[in-house]
Tab-separated table of C-alpha atoms in Angstrom:
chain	number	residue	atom	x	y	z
A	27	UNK	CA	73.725	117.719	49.758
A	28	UNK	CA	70.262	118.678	49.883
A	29	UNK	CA	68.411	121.209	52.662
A	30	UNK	CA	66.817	118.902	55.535
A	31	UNK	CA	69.139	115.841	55.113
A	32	UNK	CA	71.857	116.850	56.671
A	33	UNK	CA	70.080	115.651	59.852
A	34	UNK	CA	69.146	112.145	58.902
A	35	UNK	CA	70.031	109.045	59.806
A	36	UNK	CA	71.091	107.026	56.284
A	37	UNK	CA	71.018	102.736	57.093
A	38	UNK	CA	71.717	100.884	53.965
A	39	UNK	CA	71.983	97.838	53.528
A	40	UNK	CA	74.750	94.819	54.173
A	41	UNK	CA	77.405	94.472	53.378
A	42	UNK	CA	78.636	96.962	56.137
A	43	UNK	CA	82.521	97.145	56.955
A	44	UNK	CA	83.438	95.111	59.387
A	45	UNK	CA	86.213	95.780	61.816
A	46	UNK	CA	88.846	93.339	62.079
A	47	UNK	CA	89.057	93.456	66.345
A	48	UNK	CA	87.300	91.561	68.250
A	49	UNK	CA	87.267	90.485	72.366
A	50	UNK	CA	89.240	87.863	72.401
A	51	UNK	CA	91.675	89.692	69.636
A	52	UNK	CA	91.919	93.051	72.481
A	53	UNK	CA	92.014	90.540	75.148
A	54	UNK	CA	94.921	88.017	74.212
A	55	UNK	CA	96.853	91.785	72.795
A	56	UNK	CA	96.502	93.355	76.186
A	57	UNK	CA	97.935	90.325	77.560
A	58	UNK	CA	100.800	90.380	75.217
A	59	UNK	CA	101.207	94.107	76.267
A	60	UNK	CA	102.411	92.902	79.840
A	61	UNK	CA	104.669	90.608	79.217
A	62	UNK	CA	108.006	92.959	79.531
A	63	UNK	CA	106.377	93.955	82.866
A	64	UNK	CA	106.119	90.890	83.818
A	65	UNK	CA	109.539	89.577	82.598
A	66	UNK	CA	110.993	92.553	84.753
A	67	UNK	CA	108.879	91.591	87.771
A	68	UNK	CA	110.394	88.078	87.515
A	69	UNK	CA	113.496	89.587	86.848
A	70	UNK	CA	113.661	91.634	90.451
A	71	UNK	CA	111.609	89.316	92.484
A	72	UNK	CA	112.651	85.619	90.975
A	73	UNK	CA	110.815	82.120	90.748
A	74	UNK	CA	108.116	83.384	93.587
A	75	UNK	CA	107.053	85.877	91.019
A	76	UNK	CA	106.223	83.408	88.535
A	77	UNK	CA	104.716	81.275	91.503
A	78	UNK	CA	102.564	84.157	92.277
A	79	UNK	CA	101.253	84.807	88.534
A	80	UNK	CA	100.731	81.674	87.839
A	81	UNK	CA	98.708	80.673	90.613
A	82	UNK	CA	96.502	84.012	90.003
A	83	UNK	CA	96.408	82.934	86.263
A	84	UNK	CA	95.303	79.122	87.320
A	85	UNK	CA	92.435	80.537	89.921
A	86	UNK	CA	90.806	82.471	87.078
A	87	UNK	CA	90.979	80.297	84.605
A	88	UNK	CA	88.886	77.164	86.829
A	89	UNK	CA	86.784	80.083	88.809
A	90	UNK	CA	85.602	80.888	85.303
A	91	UNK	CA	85.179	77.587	83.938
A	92	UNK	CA	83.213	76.137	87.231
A	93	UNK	CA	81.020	78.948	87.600
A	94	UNK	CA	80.009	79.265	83.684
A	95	UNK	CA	79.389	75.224	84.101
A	96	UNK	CA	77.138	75.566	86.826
A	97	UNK	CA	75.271	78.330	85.301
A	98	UNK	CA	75.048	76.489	82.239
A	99	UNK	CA	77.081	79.019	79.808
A	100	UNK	CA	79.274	78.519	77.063
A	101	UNK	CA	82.732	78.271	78.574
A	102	UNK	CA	84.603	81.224	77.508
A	103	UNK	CA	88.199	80.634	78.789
A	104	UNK	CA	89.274	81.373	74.874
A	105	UNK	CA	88.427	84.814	74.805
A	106	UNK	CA	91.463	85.573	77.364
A	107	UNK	CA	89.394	87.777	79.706
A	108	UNK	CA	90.166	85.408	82.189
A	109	UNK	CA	93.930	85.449	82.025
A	110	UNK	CA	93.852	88.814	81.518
A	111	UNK	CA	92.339	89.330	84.810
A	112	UNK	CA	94.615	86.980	86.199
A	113	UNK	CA	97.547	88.426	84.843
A	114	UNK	CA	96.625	91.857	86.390
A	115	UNK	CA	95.632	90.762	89.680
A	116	UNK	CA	99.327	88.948	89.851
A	117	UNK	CA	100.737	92.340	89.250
A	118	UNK	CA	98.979	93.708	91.989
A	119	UNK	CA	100.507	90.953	94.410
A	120	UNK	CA	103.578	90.914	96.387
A	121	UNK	CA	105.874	88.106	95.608
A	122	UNK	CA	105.612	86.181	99.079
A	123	UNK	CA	102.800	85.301	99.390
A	124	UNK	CA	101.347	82.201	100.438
A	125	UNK	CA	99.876	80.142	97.720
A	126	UNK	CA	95.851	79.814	98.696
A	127	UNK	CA	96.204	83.868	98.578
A	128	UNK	CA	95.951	83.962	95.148
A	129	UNK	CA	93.742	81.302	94.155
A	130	UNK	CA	90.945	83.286	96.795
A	131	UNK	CA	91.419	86.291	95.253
A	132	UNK	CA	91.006	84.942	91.963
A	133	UNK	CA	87.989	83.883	93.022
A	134	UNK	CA	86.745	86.796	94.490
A	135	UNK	CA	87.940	88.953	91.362
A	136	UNK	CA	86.052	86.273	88.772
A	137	UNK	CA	83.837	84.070	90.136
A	138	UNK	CA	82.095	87.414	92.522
A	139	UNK	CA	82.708	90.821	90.672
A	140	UNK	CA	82.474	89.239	87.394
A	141	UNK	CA	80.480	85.988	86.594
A	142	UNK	CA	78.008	87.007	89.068
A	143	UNK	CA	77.334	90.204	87.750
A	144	UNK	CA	76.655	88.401	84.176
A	145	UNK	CA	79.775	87.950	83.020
A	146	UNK	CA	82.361	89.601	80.631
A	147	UNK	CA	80.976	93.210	80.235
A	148	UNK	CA	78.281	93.550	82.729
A	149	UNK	CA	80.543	94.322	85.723
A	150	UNK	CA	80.868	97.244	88.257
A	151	UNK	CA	84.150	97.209	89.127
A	152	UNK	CA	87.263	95.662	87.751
A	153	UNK	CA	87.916	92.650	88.313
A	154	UNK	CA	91.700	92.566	89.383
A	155	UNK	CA	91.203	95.706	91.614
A	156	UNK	CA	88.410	93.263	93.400
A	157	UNK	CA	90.278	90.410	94.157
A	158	UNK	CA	93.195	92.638	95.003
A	159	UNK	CA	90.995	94.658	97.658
A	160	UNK	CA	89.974	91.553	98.701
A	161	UNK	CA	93.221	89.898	99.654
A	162	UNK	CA	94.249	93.389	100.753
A	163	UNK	CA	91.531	93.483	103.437
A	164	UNK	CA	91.721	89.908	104.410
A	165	UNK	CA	95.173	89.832	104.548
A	166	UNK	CA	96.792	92.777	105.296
A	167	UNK	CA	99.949	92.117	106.739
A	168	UNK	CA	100.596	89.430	103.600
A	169	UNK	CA	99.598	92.029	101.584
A	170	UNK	CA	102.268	94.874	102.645
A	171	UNK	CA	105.170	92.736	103.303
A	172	UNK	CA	107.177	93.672	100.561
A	173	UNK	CA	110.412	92.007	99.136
A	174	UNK	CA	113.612	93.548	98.126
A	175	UNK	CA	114.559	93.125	94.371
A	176	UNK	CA	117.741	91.466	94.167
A	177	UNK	CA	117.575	90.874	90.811
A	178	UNK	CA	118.768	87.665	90.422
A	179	UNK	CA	116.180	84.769	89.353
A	180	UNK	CA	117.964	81.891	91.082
A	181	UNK	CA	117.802	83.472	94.298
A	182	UNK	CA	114.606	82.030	96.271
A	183	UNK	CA	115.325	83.856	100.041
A	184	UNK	CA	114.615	87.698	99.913
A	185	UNK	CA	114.929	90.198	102.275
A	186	UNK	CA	111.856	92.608	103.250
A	187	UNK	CA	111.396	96.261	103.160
A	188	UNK	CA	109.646	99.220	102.446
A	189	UNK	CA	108.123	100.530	99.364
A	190	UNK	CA	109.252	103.535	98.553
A	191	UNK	CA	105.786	105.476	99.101
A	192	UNK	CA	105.299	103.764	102.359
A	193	UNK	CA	109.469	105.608	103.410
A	194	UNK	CA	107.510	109.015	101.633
A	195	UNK	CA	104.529	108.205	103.988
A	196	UNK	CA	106.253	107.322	107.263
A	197	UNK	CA	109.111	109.541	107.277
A	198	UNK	CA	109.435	111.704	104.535
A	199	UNK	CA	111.000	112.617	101.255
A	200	UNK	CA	114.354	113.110	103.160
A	201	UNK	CA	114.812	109.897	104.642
A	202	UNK	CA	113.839	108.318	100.891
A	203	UNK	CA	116.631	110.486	99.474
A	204	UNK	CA	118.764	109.058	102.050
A	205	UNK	CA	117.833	105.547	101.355
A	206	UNK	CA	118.554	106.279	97.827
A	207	UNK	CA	121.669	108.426	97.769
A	208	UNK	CA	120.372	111.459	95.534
A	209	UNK	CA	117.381	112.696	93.599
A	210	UNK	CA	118.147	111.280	90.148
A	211	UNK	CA	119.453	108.075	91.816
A	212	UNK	CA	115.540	107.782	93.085
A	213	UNK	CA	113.845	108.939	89.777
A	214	UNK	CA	116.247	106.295	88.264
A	215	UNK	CA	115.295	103.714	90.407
A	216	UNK	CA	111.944	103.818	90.234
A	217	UNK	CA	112.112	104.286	86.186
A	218	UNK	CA	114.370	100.933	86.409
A	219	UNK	CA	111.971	99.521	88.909
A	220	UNK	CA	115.132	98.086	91.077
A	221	UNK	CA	112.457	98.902	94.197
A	222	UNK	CA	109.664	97.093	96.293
A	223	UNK	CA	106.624	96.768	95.221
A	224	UNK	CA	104.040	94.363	93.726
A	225	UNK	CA	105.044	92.248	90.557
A	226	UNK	CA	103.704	94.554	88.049
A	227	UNK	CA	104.504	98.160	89.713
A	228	UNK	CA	108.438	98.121	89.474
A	229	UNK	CA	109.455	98.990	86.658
A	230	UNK	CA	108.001	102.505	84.555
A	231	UNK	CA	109.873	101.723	81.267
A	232	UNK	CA	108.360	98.232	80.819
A	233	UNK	CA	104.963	99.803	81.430
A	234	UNK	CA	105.158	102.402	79.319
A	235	UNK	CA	106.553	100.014	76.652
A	236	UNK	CA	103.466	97.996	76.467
A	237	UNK	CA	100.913	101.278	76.574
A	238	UNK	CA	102.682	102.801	74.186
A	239	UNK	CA	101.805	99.788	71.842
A	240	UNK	CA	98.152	99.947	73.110
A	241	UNK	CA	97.822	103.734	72.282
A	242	UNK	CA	99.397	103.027	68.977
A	243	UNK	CA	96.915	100.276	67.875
A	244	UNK	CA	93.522	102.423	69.443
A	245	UNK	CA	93.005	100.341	71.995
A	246	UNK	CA	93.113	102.672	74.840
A	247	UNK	CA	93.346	106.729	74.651
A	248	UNK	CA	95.312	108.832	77.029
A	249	UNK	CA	92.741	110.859	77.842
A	250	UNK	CA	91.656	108.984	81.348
A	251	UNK	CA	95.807	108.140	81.874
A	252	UNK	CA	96.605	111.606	80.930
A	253	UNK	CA	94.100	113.582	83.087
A	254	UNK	CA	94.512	110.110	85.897
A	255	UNK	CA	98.624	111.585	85.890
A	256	UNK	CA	98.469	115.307	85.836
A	257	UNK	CA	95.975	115.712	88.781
A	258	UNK	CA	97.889	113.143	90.985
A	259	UNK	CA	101.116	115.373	90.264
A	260	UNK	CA	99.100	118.417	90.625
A	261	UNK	CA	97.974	117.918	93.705
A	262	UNK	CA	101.622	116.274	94.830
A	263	UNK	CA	103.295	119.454	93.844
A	264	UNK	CA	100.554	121.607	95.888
A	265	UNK	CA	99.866	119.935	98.666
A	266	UNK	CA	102.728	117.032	98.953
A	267	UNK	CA	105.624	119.198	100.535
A	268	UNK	CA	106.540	119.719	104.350
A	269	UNK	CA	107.228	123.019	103.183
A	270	UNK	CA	103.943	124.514	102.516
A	271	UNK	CA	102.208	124.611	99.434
A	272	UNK	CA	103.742	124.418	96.179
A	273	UNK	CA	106.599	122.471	97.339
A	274	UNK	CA	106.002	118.816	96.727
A	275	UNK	CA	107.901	116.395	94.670
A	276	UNK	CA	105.227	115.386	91.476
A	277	UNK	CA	108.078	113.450	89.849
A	278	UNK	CA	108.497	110.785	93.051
A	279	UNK	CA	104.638	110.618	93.429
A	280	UNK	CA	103.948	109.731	89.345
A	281	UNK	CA	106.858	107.391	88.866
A	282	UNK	CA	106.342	105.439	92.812
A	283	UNK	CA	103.395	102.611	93.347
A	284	UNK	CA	100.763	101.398	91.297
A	285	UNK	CA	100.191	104.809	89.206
A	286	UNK	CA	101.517	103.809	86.011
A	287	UNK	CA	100.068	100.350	85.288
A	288	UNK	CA	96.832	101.525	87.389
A	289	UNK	CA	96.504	104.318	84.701
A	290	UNK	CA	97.311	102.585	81.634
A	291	UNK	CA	95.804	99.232	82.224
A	292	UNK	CA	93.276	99.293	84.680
A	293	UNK	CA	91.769	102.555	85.178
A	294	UNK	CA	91.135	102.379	80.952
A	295	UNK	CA	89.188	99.005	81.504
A	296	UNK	CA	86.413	98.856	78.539
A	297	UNK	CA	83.588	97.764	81.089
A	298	UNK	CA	84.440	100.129	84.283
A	299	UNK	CA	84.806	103.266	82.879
A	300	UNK	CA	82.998	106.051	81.295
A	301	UNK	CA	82.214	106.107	77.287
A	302	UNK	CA	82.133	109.464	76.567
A	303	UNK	CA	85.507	111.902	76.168
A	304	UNK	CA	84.567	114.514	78.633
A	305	UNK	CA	83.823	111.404	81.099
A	306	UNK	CA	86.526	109.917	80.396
A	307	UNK	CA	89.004	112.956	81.223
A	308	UNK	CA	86.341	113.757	84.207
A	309	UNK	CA	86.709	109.480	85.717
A	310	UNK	CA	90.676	110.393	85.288
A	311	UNK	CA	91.081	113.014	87.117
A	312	UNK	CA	88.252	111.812	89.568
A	313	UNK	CA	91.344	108.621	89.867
A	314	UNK	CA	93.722	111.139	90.403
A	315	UNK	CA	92.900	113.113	93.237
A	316	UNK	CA	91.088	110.367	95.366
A	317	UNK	CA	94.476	108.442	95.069
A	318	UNK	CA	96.687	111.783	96.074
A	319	UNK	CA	94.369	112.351	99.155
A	320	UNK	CA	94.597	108.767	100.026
A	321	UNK	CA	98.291	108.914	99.482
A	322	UNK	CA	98.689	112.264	101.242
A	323	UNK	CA	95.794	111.889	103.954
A	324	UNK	CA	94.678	108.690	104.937
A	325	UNK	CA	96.027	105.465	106.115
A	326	UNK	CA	97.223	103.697	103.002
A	327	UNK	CA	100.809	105.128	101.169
A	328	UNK	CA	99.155	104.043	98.365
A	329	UNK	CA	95.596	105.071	96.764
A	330	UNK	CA	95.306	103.770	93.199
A	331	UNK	CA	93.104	100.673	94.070
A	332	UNK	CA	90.521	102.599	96.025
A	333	UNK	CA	90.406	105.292	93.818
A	334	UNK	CA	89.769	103.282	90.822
A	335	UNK	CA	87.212	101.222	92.756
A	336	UNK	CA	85.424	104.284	93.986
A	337	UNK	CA	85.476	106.375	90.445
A	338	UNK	CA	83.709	102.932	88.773
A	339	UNK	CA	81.070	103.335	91.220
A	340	UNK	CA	80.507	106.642	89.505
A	341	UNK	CA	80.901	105.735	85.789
A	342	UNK	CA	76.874	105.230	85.308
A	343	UNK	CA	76.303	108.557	86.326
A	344	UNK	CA	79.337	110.177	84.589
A	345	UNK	CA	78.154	108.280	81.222
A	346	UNK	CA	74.362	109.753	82.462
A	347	UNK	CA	75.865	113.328	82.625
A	348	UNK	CA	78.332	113.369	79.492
A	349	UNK	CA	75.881	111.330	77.531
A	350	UNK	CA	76.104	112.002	73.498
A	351	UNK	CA	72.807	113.949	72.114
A	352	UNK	CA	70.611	111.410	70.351
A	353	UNK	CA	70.826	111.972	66.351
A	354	UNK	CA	69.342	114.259	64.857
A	355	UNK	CA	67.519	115.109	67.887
A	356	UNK	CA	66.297	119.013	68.356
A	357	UNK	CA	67.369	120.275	72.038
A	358	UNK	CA	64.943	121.255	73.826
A	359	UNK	CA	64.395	125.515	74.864
């Protein structure tokens, strides 16, 4: 190579390669992705699971179509987005609730944070975590009634209970050993996902499953999930015991909740979060420790929502901070 053109930018002309993805390729793959957490949320919870996702499904799917009619866009319902968000926001749901629950949050999640913000790539937040924030606030007691897997699809009556972060919150890790016989009985539980929860947050294995596939095919990295993970069981192990420092259980905090399928599937959302690699590990562990402190500190037993919500608010300036030095560009003294 010649002296001086190691710095230039080369353009030739077409034909350039052309990758094979495309939206509504990533889109209708993601979906695919869920489907064994799904299958095992149906699997614990029964028909009202189903109920539940497909009324979530169904509100995003017309909120989309009636507001891009109005506004007089090219309907879009092809390009999955919409069932995608859907799909998520029904894993954020418990199974009993009522049915106009998740039709207005389905609203709220695509009609408001999306379609009003332009549409498919120009919004703020994420979408699901909306509607779910939504329904959370409007309805809280709906919203933290939780059911008891009984694994067993025909079964329509379920008994409640708590999740097992809200046992960790209330009355410690003792009385959710007790509730679950022994420490590997617990870590084997939650792996399973035979506890409460919403839909999509039961089961580890099924989760993992489907990121695994994502990772494998480039659609996500694990640098946000990675650096999301190790500071919220950092900070469990420092902070999370009765004990005193250094005495917390990291294990119960990664595998309980929303962590998993917060981490892999909505924390990693294309529009919300940062572009960059050091932004992307810095919006992870940003996730991370908002949703230990919430979990540790505030109200909530559970922080992944909020913390997500928050660290989007920050991605602009994250992306401003990490941003990639223009080619061939000479920094300045």
């Amino acid at each position: 190579m010649e002296a001086g053109k190691e710095n230039k930018l080369i353009v030739s002309v077409s034909p350039h390669i052309k990758s094979s993805e495309s939206v509504d390729k990533i889109m209708w793959t993601v979906t695919a992705t869920l489907l064994p957490t799904f299958v095992m949320g149906v699997y614990y919870f029964g028909p009202k699971a189903v109920i539940v996702t497909l009324l979530c499904i169904i509100g995003s799917l017309l909120s989309e179509y009636f507001v891009q009619k109005l506004a007089g866009k090219d309907i879009s319902l092809k390009d999955g987005s919409a069932v995608l968000t859907g799909l998520l926001l029904g894993m954020n749901m418990p199974s009993t609730l009522p049915f106009y629950i998740p039709l207005l949050s389905s609203f709220v999640a695509v009609a408001i944070t999306k379609q009003l913000f332009g549409g498919l790539g120009y919004n703020v937040f994420n979408p699901a975590l909306m509607g779910r924030a939504f329904a959370l606030i409007t309805w809280p007691r709906a919203m933290t009634t939780w059911a008891q897997p009984i694994a067993n699809f025909t079964g329509m009556d379920a008994k409640t209970t708590a999740t097992p972060l809200g046992i960790l919150k209330e009355q410690g890790l003792d009385k959710l050993l007790e509730v679950f016989g022994s420490k590997m009985h617990l870590y084997s539980e939650l792996l399973l996902g035979h506890r409460a929860g919403s839909l999509g947050e039961t089961s580890v294995i099924a989760i993992l499953i489907g990121a695994a596939f994502l990772l494998l095919r480039g659609y996500i990295t694990l640098r946000i999930p990675a650096a999301f993970l190790a500071s919220v069981a950092a900070g469990a192990w420092v902070f999370g015991g009765k004990q005193g420092i250094f005495t917390g259980d990291p294990l119960v905090h990664v595998l309980s909740g929303g962590l998993m399928l917060g981490a892999f599937y909505m924390a990693t959302d294309y529009v919300t979060c940062p572009t960059t690699k050091k932004g992307q590990m810095l919006f992870g562990a940003g996730c991370g420790l908002l949703t230990i402190l919430i979990r540790l500190k505030a109200g909530y037993p559970e922080g992944v929502m909020f913390s997500i919500l928050i660290m989007n608010c920050f991605t602009p300036l994250i992306d401003r901070g990490f941003r990639t030095e223009v080619f061939g560009a000479k920094k300045k003294a």
